[in-house]
């Protein structure tokens, strides 16, 4: 059962009111403008044993995403395509308010937002992931671990996911005449086939002011957030209003415009950083 | 299963509706005996029951808040509500939907009235034919109103979809399954705010803007029906012979 959360880390009232009054003047405690995204650092291939991985720092938020490819059965409705499984965990390292244990509703929501953005845009070319069509296919497991929490976990996770997918390569497989499959992870045949790129952009609202990429303090004063998945061809590939407030129609359209602009520049940044690493 | 034709040559949908037409909608309020408030809402073949218990004290005292009531919400599908039997264990989908539905209701409930209590909202999907979460929001807000909980507004929901390239209002299961996009929206019409917004699918900015307009227009029609359902329950005066 979902319940109204308690405050977690309590932001002192004085600090909260200062953050809000500054936002209303268009300034943020970090010195950023309302539409400024934090610096993104990405370490591609951070985990050697994963089939693809990336560690992302978004300001002081740290997320590692890893891809593991396993051989499995296809979904009955797509017998000749690979399958995708996305999971996220908020590690107790990230915040004193995170408890060990199975993913809570926030982690499940995060994983499902990213899952939908990848699936709907067909980011991974699943048609190239059949090994024995109709019987055996690659299952792409994407696991996201939040290591340090300073706000905007969804965007950091989505950037890490994109980075990990772009870093993923398919191992060599041999199928013998009896249908046994042998995987040789020491030989990499080709990169994971990718059709499109997608990232989410989170726009937060506090006291009727919209701003992008909230940090943890800003999230504590924000009434609500709109998470917008943006594709490399500037389409909207998913939406989620998250948090207890509401948005007007014009605020939603403003947030969309902010996201479409910001999203394509993040995709460019990630792509160039991975290419140069 | 092959993808059926969702928009026919005459521009009508597979069930004969126009793109901007709702399914037949029925609502009844105050239909359970023991709950503080309840409502049964049907959008076509989608049938949702909502019950509210509280404000009340709960044994899980650590959940309570000193300055407001906590809202607890569970979206749950009956095992036979879907084509394939749904296992009774809570799915990740149900966990996520419980959260987004709670967050859709929070902005209208004046929870400060009842500190250190819980308001529990139980939503049972009796039959699922698309648009269950939006029908659930409508049912839940009617049940909250029926429970006499102070609210700033009702919240009503409807899903818009894109099928065969056409934006359509109040999509059913078939349109959801074979369509290109599904966008559930819930609004508090008098407050002028959107309190639930999700998009599963890919839309251009222009398509999204049009889809949102379509959803707002549809939700406003549902809002009128919801108010009527409350009036039916509470405003009819029985004339003694």
XYZ file of C-alpha atoms in Angstrom, chain A residues 1-7 77 86-88 103-109 111-113 116-117 119-122 205 226 231 233-249 251-254 256-257 260, chain B residues 62-65 68-74 91-100 102-107 120-122 133 180-181 183 191-205 208-209 212-213 216:
108
model
C 0.000 0.000 0.000
C 1.306 3.422 -0.935
C 1.292 5.998 1.856
C 2.133 9.681 2.241
C 5.862 9.634 2.976
C 7.274 11.161 6.117
C 9.795 13.865 5.390
C 3.845 -12.251 -28.482
C 14.865 -3.048 -15.950
C 15.370 -2.973 -12.201
C 16.466 -0.219 -9.830
C 12.863 -2.037 -4.061
C 10.227 0.315 -2.628
C 7.594 2.159 -4.664
C 10.041 4.931 -5.561
C 12.610 2.514 -6.961
C 9.903 0.581 -8.802
C 8.493 3.790 -10.262
C 12.694 1.550 -13.077
C 9.325 1.513 -14.813
C 9.733 5.088 -16.123
C 8.845 2.515 -20.709
C 11.066 5.143 -22.335
C 10.543 0.117 -24.803
C 8.264 2.675 -26.457
C 11.034 4.290 -28.465
C 12.502 0.872 -29.382
C 7.769 23.107 -9.465
C 7.220 16.279 -14.219
C 14.297 11.197 -27.733
C 14.772 13.357 -32.583
C 13.078 15.644 -30.041
C 9.909 13.691 -29.451
C 8.252 12.972 -26.104
C 8.910 9.302 -25.302
C 7.184 9.155 -21.924
C 5.860 11.275 -19.095
C 5.307 10.898 -15.391
C 4.007 13.402 -12.915
C 5.623 12.430 -9.637
C 5.016 13.955 -6.226
C 1.910 15.179 -4.493
C 1.122 18.493 -6.208
C -0.427 19.420 -9.538
C 0.451 21.400 -12.668
C -1.602 23.684 -14.880
C -1.881 23.042 -18.611
C 2.997 24.791 -16.823
C 2.973 21.359 -18.467
C 3.581 22.854 -21.908
C 6.390 25.033 -20.517
C 7.733 20.068 -22.170
C 9.507 22.855 -24.051
C 12.823 19.002 -25.358
C 5.317 5.268 12.836
C 3.542 6.134 9.563
C 1.458 8.900 11.134
C 2.361 12.563 10.650
C -1.698 16.100 8.694
C -3.424 12.836 7.899
C -1.489 10.315 5.848
C -3.276 8.987 2.807
C -2.786 5.311 2.151
C -3.821 3.920 -1.184
C -3.941 0.507 -2.755
C 2.766 -6.640 -9.220
C 5.239 -3.821 -9.843
C 2.535 -2.194 -11.946
C 0.072 -2.204 -9.053
C 2.696 -0.763 -6.706
C 3.455 2.063 -9.131
C -0.222 2.781 -9.804
C -1.022 2.874 -6.080
C 1.589 5.622 -5.821
C 0.497 7.723 -8.799
C -2.343 8.536 -4.209
C -0.356 11.453 -5.613
C -3.314 12.371 -7.824
C -5.604 12.563 -4.775
C -3.228 14.311 -2.328
C -3.602 17.831 -3.815
C -7.245 4.628 3.630
C -8.312 4.328 0.004
C -8.860 0.835 -1.355
C -6.230 3.855 -13.248
C 0.801 3.624 -30.345
C 0.350 5.637 -27.162
C -1.797 8.801 -21.833
C -8.527 24.088 -9.184
C -7.399 23.998 -12.813
C -4.602 21.528 -12.187
C -3.509 18.218 -13.631
C -2.775 15.825 -10.753
C -1.986 12.657 -12.687
C -0.131 12.577 -15.976
C 1.616 9.642 -17.541
C 2.517 8.815 -21.109
C 3.315 5.378 -22.381
C 4.268 5.885 -26.009
C 5.916 8.434 -28.267
C 4.288 11.727 -29.267
C 5.495 14.889 -30.928
C 5.024 18.154 -29.062
C 0.922 15.861 -27.015
C -0.596 19.326 -26.830
C -3.826 16.972 -23.446
C -6.634 19.211 -24.735
C -9.094 17.912 -20.407
